[in-house]
CSV table of C-alpha atoms in Angstrom, one decimal:
chain,number,residue,atom,x,y,z
A,1,MET,CA,142.4,8.8,46.1
A,2,ASN,CA,142.8,10.9,49.3
A,3,GLU,CA,146.3,12.0,50.2
A,4,LYS,CA,147.4,10.4,53.5
A,5,LYS,CA,147.5,12.6,56.5
A,6,THR,CA,150.1,12.5,59.3
A,7,TYR,CA,149.0,11.7,62.9
A,8,LEU,CA,150.9,11.0,66.1
A,9,PHE,CA,150.3,9.5,69.4
A,10,VAL,CA,152.1,10.9,72.5
A,11,GLY,CA,152.7,9.1,75.7
A,12,SER,CA,153.6,10.8,79.0
A,13,TYR,CA,154.1,10.4,82.7
A,14,ALA,CA,150.7,10.5,84.2
A,15,LYS,CA,148.5,9.5,87.0
A,16,PRO,CA,145.5,7.2,86.3
A,17,GLU,CA,143.0,9.9,87.0
A,18,GLY,CA,144.4,12.2,84.2
A,19,PRO,CA,145.1,11.8,80.5
A,20,GLY,CA,148.3,10.0,79.6
A,21,VAL,CA,148.0,9.2,75.9
A,22,TYR,CA,147.1,11.7,73.3
A,23,LEU,CA,146.1,11.4,69.6
A,24,TYR,CA,146.9,14.4,67.3
A,25,ARG,CA,146.6,15.4,63.7
A,26,TRP,CA,149.6,17.2,62.3
A,27,ASN,CA,148.8,20.5,60.7
A,28,GLU,CA,151.8,21.4,58.6
A,29,GLU,CA,150.5,24.8,57.4
A,30,GLU,CA,150.0,26.0,61.0
A,31,LEU,CA,152.9,23.9,62.5
A,32,ALA,CA,150.3,22.7,65.0
A,33,LEU,CA,149.2,19.5,66.7
A,34,GLU,CA,145.4,19.3,66.5
A,35,PRO,CA,144.0,17.3,69.4
A,36,LEU,CA,141.7,14.5,68.4
A,37,ALA,CA,141.4,12.1,71.4
A,38,GLU,CA,143.0,11.2,74.7
A,39,ALA,CA,143.0,8.3,77.1
A,40,ASP,CA,143.2,8.2,80.9
A,41,GLY,CA,143.2,5.4,83.4
A,42,LEU,CA,146.8,4.5,82.9
A,43,ARG,CA,149.8,5.1,85.2
A,44,ASN,CA,152.8,6.4,83.4
A,45,PRO,CA,152.1,5.2,79.8
A,46,THR,CA,155.6,6.3,78.9
A,47,PHE,CA,156.1,4.2,75.7
A,48,LEU,CA,153.7,3.3,72.9
A,49,ASN,CA,153.6,1.1,69.8
A,50,VAL,CA,151.3,1.9,66.9
A,51,ASP,CA,149.8,-0.5,64.3
A,52,PRO,CA,148.4,1.9,61.7
A,53,GLU,CA,147.1,-0.7,59.3
A,54,GLY,CA,145.2,-2.5,62.0
A,55,GLY,CA,144.1,0.6,63.8
A,56,LYS,CA,145.6,-0.5,67.1
A,57,LEU,CA,147.7,1.2,69.8
A,58,TYR,CA,149.6,-0.6,72.6
A,59,ALA,CA,150.8,1.3,75.7
A,60,ILE,CA,152.8,0.3,78.7
A,61,SER,CA,151.4,1.1,82.2
A,62,GLU,CA,152.2,0.3,85.8
A,63,GLY,CA,150.4,-2.3,87.8
A,64,VAL,CA,150.8,-3.5,91.4
A,65,ASN,CA,151.9,-7.0,92.3
A,66,GLU,CA,150.8,-9.1,95.3
A,67,ALA,CA,153.6,-7.7,97.5
A,68,GLY,CA,152.4,-4.1,96.8
A,69,GLY,CA,155.3,-3.3,94.4
A,70,LYS,CA,155.2,-2.1,90.8
A,71,SER,CA,154.6,-4.6,88.0
A,72,GLY,CA,154.2,-4.3,84.3
A,73,THR,CA,150.9,-3.9,82.4
A,74,ALA,CA,150.1,-3.4,78.8
A,75,VAL,CA,146.9,-1.8,77.4
A,76,SER,CA,145.5,-2.1,73.9
A,77,TYR,CA,143.3,0.4,72.1
A,78,ARG,CA,141.3,0.5,68.8
A,79,PHE,CA,141.5,3.9,67.1
A,80,ASP,CA,140.2,5.6,64.0
A,81,SER,CA,142.4,8.6,63.2
A,82,GLY,CA,140.0,10.0,60.6
A,83,GLU,CA,137.1,10.0,63.1
A,84,GLY,CA,139.3,10.9,66.0
A,85,THR,CA,138.3,8.0,68.2
A,86,LEU,CA,140.3,6.0,70.7
A,87,GLU,CA,138.7,3.0,72.4
A,88,ARG,CA,140.3,0.8,75.1
A,89,ILE,CA,139.8,-2.8,74.2
A,90,GLY,CA,142.0,-4.8,76.6
A,91,GLU,CA,144.6,-4.9,79.3
A,92,ALA,CA,147.0,-7.6,80.5
A,93,PRO,CA,149.8,-8.1,83.1
A,94,THR,CA,153.2,-8.3,81.4
A,95,THR,CA,156.4,-8.6,83.5
A,96,ASP,CA,157.0,-9.0,87.2
A,97,GLY,CA,158.7,-5.6,87.2
A,98,PRO,CA,157.6,-2.2,85.8
A,99,THR,CA,158.3,-1.7,82.0
A,100,CYS,CA,159.8,1.1,80.0
A,101,HIS,CA,159.4,0.0,76.4
A,102,ILE,CA,157.0,-2.0,74.2
A,103,GLU,CA,157.6,-3.3,70.6
A,104,ARG,CA,155.4,-5.3,68.3
A,105,SER,CA,156.9,-8.1,66.2
A,106,PRO,CA,156.8,-7.6,62.4
A,107,ASP,CA,154.3,-10.4,61.9
A,108,GLY,CA,151.9,-8.7,64.4
A,109,ARG,CA,151.6,-11.8,66.6
A,110,ARG,CA,153.7,-10.8,69.6
A,111,LEU,CA,154.6,-7.9,71.8
A,112,VAL,CA,158.0,-7.6,73.6
A,113,VAL,CA,158.3,-5.4,76.7
A,114,VAL,CA,161.4,-4.8,78.8
A,115,SER,CA,161.7,-4.0,82.5
A,116,TYR,CA,164.6,-1.6,83.3
A,117,HIS,CA,164.2,-2.1,87.1
A,118,GLY,CA,163.4,-5.8,86.9
A,119,GLY,CA,166.2,-6.7,84.6
A,120,MET,CA,164.0,-8.8,82.4
A,121,ALA,CA,162.1,-8.9,79.1
A,122,GLY,CA,158.6,-10.2,78.5
A,123,LEU,CA,157.0,-11.9,75.5
A,124,MET,CA,153.2,-11.4,75.1
A,125,GLU,CA,150.9,-13.0,72.6
A,126,LEU,CA,148.6,-10.8,70.5
A,127,GLU,CA,145.1,-12.0,69.6
A,128,GLU,CA,143.7,-11.6,66.1
A,129,ASP,CA,141.4,-8.9,67.4
A,130,GLY,CA,144.3,-6.9,68.7
A,131,THR,CA,143.8,-7.6,72.4
A,132,ILE,CA,146.8,-8.7,74.5
A,133,GLY,CA,146.8,-12.3,75.5
A,134,ARG,CA,148.9,-14.3,78.0
A,135,ARG,CA,152.6,-13.9,78.8
A,136,LEU,CA,154.6,-16.5,77.0
A,137,ASP,CA,158.1,-16.0,78.3
A,138,GLN,CA,160.1,-13.8,80.7
A,139,PRO,CA,163.8,-14.1,80.2
A,140,GLN,CA,165.8,-12.7,83.1
A,141,HIS,CA,169.2,-11.0,82.5
A,142,GLU,CA,172.0,-11.4,84.9
A,143,GLY,CA,175.3,-9.6,85.6
A,144,SER,CA,176.7,-6.1,85.8
A,145,SER,CA,179.3,-3.7,84.2
A,146,ILE,CA,181.8,-1.1,85.3
A,147,ASP,CA,179.6,1.9,86.5
A,148,PRO,CA,178.8,1.2,90.2
A,149,ASP,CA,175.9,3.6,90.2
A,150,ARG,CA,174.2,2.8,86.9
A,151,GLN,CA,175.4,-0.7,86.0
A,152,ASP,CA,175.4,-2.7,89.2
A,153,ARG,CA,172.7,-5.0,87.7
A,154,PRO,CA,170.9,-5.6,84.4
A,155,HIS,CA,168.8,-2.8,82.9
A,156,PRO,CA,167.1,-3.8,79.7
A,157,HIS,CA,165.9,-0.5,78.1
A,158,SER,CA,164.4,-1.4,74.7
A,159,THR,CA,163.8,-3.9,72.0
A,160,ARG,CA,164.3,-3.5,68.3
A,161,PHE,CA,163.5,-6.1,65.6
A,162,SER,CA,165.9,-6.7,62.7
A,163,PRO,CA,164.7,-5.3,59.3
A,164,ASP,CA,163.8,-8.8,58.2
A,165,GLY,CA,162.0,-9.6,61.5
A,166,ARG,CA,164.3,-12.6,62.1
A,167,TRP,CA,165.9,-11.3,65.3
A,168,ALA,CA,164.9,-9.3,68.4
A,169,PHE,CA,167.6,-7.2,69.9
A,170,VAL,CA,167.3,-6.2,73.6
A,171,GLN,CA,169.6,-3.3,74.6
A,172,ASP,CA,170.8,-3.7,78.2
A,173,LEU,CA,172.2,-0.5,79.7
A,174,GLY,CA,173.4,-2.3,82.8
A,175,LEU,CA,175.4,-5.0,81.1
A,176,ASP,CA,176.8,-3.0,78.2
A,177,LEU,CA,175.5,-5.4,75.7
A,178,ILE,CA,172.8,-6.0,73.1
A,179,ARG,CA,171.3,-9.5,73.4
A,180,THR,CA,170.1,-11.1,70.2
A,181,TYR,CA,167.0,-13.2,70.6
A,182,ARG,CA,165.1,-15.5,68.3
A,183,LEU,CA,161.3,-15.9,68.9
A,184,GLU,CA,160.7,-19.6,68.7
A,185,ASP,CA,157.9,-21.9,70.1
A,186,ASP,CA,156.5,-19.0,72.2
A,187,ARG,CA,159.9,-18.4,73.7
A,188,MET,CA,162.6,-15.8,73.5
A,189,VAL,CA,165.7,-17.9,72.7
A,190,PRO,CA,169.0,-16.1,73.4
A,191,VAL,CA,171.3,-16.4,70.4
A,192,ARG,CA,174.3,-14.2,71.2
A,193,ASP,CA,175.6,-11.3,73.3
A,194,ASN,CA,176.9,-8.3,71.3
A,195,ARG,CA,179.3,-6.3,73.5
A,196,ILE,CA,179.3,-2.5,73.6
A,197,HIS,CA,182.4,-0.7,75.1
A,198,PRO,CA,182.5,-0.7,78.9
A,199,GLY,CA,180.5,2.1,80.6
A,200,ALA,CA,178.5,2.9,77.5
A,201,GLY,CA,175.0,2.0,78.7
A,202,PRO,CA,173.2,1.1,75.4
A,203,ARG,CA,169.6,2.4,75.4
A,204,HIS,CA,167.9,2.6,72.0
A,205,LEU,CA,168.8,1.1,68.6
A,206,ALA,CA,168.0,2.2,65.0
A,207,PHE,CA,168.9,0.6,61.7
A,208,HIS,CA,170.4,2.2,58.6
A,209,PRO,CA,167.8,1.8,55.8
A,210,GLU,CA,170.3,-0.3,53.7
A,211,GLY,CA,170.4,-2.8,56.6
A,212,ARG,CA,174.2,-3.3,56.9
A,213,PHE,CA,174.7,-0.9,59.9
A,214,ALA,CA,172.8,0.0,63.0
A,215,TYR,CA,173.3,2.7,65.7
A,216,VAL,CA,172.8,2.4,69.4
A,217,ILE,CA,172.7,5.5,71.6
A,218,ASN,CA,174.5,5.0,74.9
A,219,GLU,CA,172.9,6.7,77.8
A,220,VAL,CA,175.6,6.5,80.4
A,221,ASP,CA,178.7,7.9,78.5
A,222,SER,CA,176.8,10.0,76.0
A,223,THR,CA,178.0,8.3,72.8
A,224,VAL,CA,176.5,6.7,69.7
A,225,SER,CA,178.0,3.4,68.6
A,226,VAL,CA,178.2,2.3,65.0
A,227,LEU,CA,177.4,-1.4,64.6
A,228,GLY,CA,178.0,-3.7,61.7
A,229,TYR,CA,175.0,-6.0,61.2
A,230,GLU,CA,175.3,-9.7,60.1
A,231,PRO,CA,171.7,-10.8,59.2
A,232,GLU,CA,172.6,-14.5,59.0
A,233,THR,CA,173.9,-14.7,62.6
A,234,GLY,CA,172.2,-11.8,64.3
A,235,GLU,CA,175.5,-10.3,65.2
A,236,LEU,CA,175.9,-6.6,65.9
A,237,ALA,CA,179.7,-5.8,66.0
A,238,GLU,CA,180.7,-2.4,67.4
A,239,LEU,CA,182.9,-0.7,64.8
A,240,GLY,CA,183.4,2.5,66.7
A,241,TYR,CA,181.7,5.2,68.7
A,242,VAL,CA,181.4,9.0,68.7
A,243,PRO,CA,180.4,11.5,71.4
A,244,THR,CA,177.0,13.2,71.3
A,245,LEU,CA,178.3,16.3,73.1
A,246,PRO,CA,180.2,19.2,71.7
A,247,ASP,CA,184.0,19.4,72.4
A,248,GLY,CA,184.7,21.0,75.8
A,249,TRP,CA,181.3,20.9,77.3
A,250,GLN,CA,181.3,20.0,81.0
A,251,GLY,CA,178.2,18.8,82.9
A,252,ASP,CA,176.0,16.0,83.7
A,253,ASN,CA,174.3,14.4,80.6
A,254,THR,CA,172.4,11.3,79.7
A,255,CYS,CA,171.3,10.3,76.2
A,256,ALA,CA,167.9,9.1,75.2
A,257,GLU,CA,166.6,8.6,71.6
A,258,VAL,CA,168.3,7.8,68.2
A,259,ALA,CA,166.8,8.0,64.7
A,260,VAL,CA,168.0,7.7,61.1
A,261,SER,CA,166.8,9.7,58.2
A,262,ALA,CA,164.8,7.8,55.6
A,263,ASP,CA,167.6,8.2,53.0
A,264,GLY,CA,170.3,7.0,55.6
A,265,ARG,CA,172.4,10.1,55.2
A,266,PHE,CA,171.9,11.5,58.7
A,267,VAL,CA,171.6,10.2,62.3
A,268,TYR,CA,170.0,12.1,65.1
A,269,GLY,CA,170.3,11.8,68.9
A,270,SER,CA,169.1,13.6,72.0
A,271,ASN,CA,171.0,14.8,75.1
A,272,ARG,CA,169.4,15.3,78.5
A,273,GLY,CA,171.5,17.8,80.5
A,274,HIS,CA,173.0,19.5,77.6
A,275,ASP,CA,169.3,19.5,76.4
A,276,SER,CA,170.1,19.3,72.7
A,277,LEU,CA,169.7,17.4,69.6
A,278,VAL,CA,172.9,16.2,67.9
A,279,VAL,CA,173.0,15.6,64.1
A,280,PHE,CA,175.5,13.3,62.5
A,281,ALA,CA,176.3,12.9,58.8
A,282,ALA,CA,176.5,9.2,58.0
A,283,ARG,CA,179.6,8.7,55.8
A,284,ASN,CA,181.0,5.7,54.0
A,285,GLY,CA,177.6,4.2,53.4
A,286,GLY,CA,176.7,4.5,57.1
A,287,ARG,CA,180.0,3.1,58.4
A,288,THR,CA,181.1,6.3,60.1
A,289,LEU,CA,179.4,9.2,61.8
A,290,GLU,CA,180.6,12.9,61.7
A,291,PRO,CA,178.9,15.4,64.1
A,292,ILE,CA,177.6,18.4,62.1
A,293,GLN,CA,175.2,20.2,64.5
A,294,HIS,CA,174.2,20.6,68.1
A,295,ILE,CA,171.0,22.5,68.6
A,296,SER,CA,169.0,23.4,71.7
A,297,VAL,CA,165.7,21.6,72.1
A,298,GLU,CA,164.2,24.8,73.5
A,299,GLY,CA,163.2,23.0,76.7
A,300,ARG,CA,164.6,20.5,79.2
A,301,HIS,CA,165.0,16.7,79.2
A,302,PRO,CA,164.3,15.5,75.6
A,303,ARG,CA,163.5,12.0,76.5
A,304,HIS,CA,162.2,11.2,73.0
A,305,PHE,CA,161.8,12.7,69.5
A,306,ALA,CA,160.6,11.6,66.2
A,307,LEU,CA,161.1,12.5,62.5
A,308,LEU,CA,157.7,12.9,60.9
A,309,PRO,CA,156.9,11.0,57.7
A,310,GLY,CA,158.4,12.7,54.7
A,311,GLY,CA,161.4,13.8,56.8
A,312,ARG,CA,160.7,17.5,56.7
A,313,TRP,CA,160.0,18.0,60.4
A,314,LEU,CA,161.3,16.7,63.8
A,315,LEU,CA,159.3,16.9,67.0
A,316,ALA,CA,161.1,16.7,70.4
A,317,ALA,CA,159.4,15.7,73.6
A,318,ASN,CA,160.7,17.8,76.5
A,319,LYS,CA,159.5,16.1,79.7
A,320,ASP,CA,160.6,18.7,82.3
A,321,THR,CA,159.2,21.7,80.5
A,322,ASP,CA,155.9,20.1,79.5
A,323,GLY,CA,156.1,20.6,75.8
A,324,ILE,CA,156.9,19.4,72.3
A,325,SER,CA,159.3,21.6,70.3
A,326,ILE,CA,159.0,21.7,66.5
A,327,PHE,CA,162.0,21.7,64.2
A,328,SER,CA,162.4,21.9,60.4
A,329,VAL,CA,164.8,19.5,58.7
A,330,ASP,CA,167.0,20.6,55.8
A,331,ALA,CA,166.8,17.8,53.3
A,332,GLU,CA,170.2,18.5,51.8
A,333,SER,CA,172.3,19.3,54.9
A,334,GLY,CA,170.3,17.3,57.5
A,335,LYS,CA,170.5,20.2,59.9
A,336,LEU,CA,167.7,21.3,62.1
A,337,ALA,CA,166.1,24.7,62.7
A,338,TYR,CA,163.7,25.6,65.5
A,339,ALA,CA,160.4,26.6,63.9
A,340,GLY,CA,159.5,28.9,66.8
A,341,LYS,CA,156.5,26.6,67.8
A,342,LYS,CA,155.9,24.5,70.8
A,343,HIS,CA,152.9,22.3,71.8
A,344,ALA,CA,152.0,22.2,75.5
A,345,VAL,CA,151.4,18.8,77.0
A,346,SER,CA,152.2,17.4,80.4
A,347,GLN,CA,155.5,15.5,80.7
A,348,PRO,CA,155.6,14.1,77.2
A,349,VAL,CA,158.2,11.2,76.7
A,350,CYS,CA,157.1,9.3,73.6
A,351,ILE,CA,156.1,10.5,70.1
A,352,GLN,CA,154.9,7.9,67.6
A,353,PRO,CA,154.0,9.4,64.2
A,354,PHE,CA,152.1,7.5,61.4
A,355,GLN,CA,150.2,8.2,58.3
A,356,ALA,CA,146.6,7.2,57.5
């Protein structure tokens, strides 16, 4: 039986006439990303979702509405990583506003997108052949929070499904809350609002592998909140929060991505402004976080990063310096070390690794 290889898709800011989505094979011996395929014809495919088993890729893109403004679009692809092929198979309008995130439901029957500027989510059906069908629902968020510049209106930023697939959590930066939804009868049914401390700006969410805790990285105040998860009710209760920046650092900063090691011992986050990765040790079974490292991303504006399968490597997408920086991960300490290697790519902002 052939050993599985690691591949990754990268999404970027791009114009339709240029490439915006890239497929690479990871070469661990050379610490290199070997290009296999790329896709053009999309405007700003800044977030991706991969279905490795089905050989499908889903990307957000920007469309134009009847008034000439931006609207959401999603594009589906069929890919063969072994052959290095990437074929566009469908496109569909999603939300009335441009989108920033796309997530596939665990049963593979739905896509959920969110519109930061439109203040809404969108539920899309997925056909059996992997093409994107009609929009089923578009729940609109309402309200504001305490930051007059960043939180004067709703700003949904991402969706994350619970480990058992029962709940869909939408992180709303503008409202300082995570809204729990249940997918039912082709609708996103709101279940509860889970409040995050005022001025936080929740952006992305990651679960501890044991499923009792989750972590949300807060873009506006540069913190990570520890959340207690109740699977029966879909509640995420904020238990506390810790800063992502080192003591005494002064300057403008916004956070972006959060990830948890496969063994649940470490949590990682990215800082844009300080331009670093922060590493936390997860103590008390994941109940508390202790900062143990801040390390430069060797670039600017790390909008996204990903731990590769196996947990030995971390790749950081630095949008403003057009490159992906490669870091080794110490399995025992969780700490990172820059490997001295970068991969050049225009404005990368999403890295989605997988094995095949």
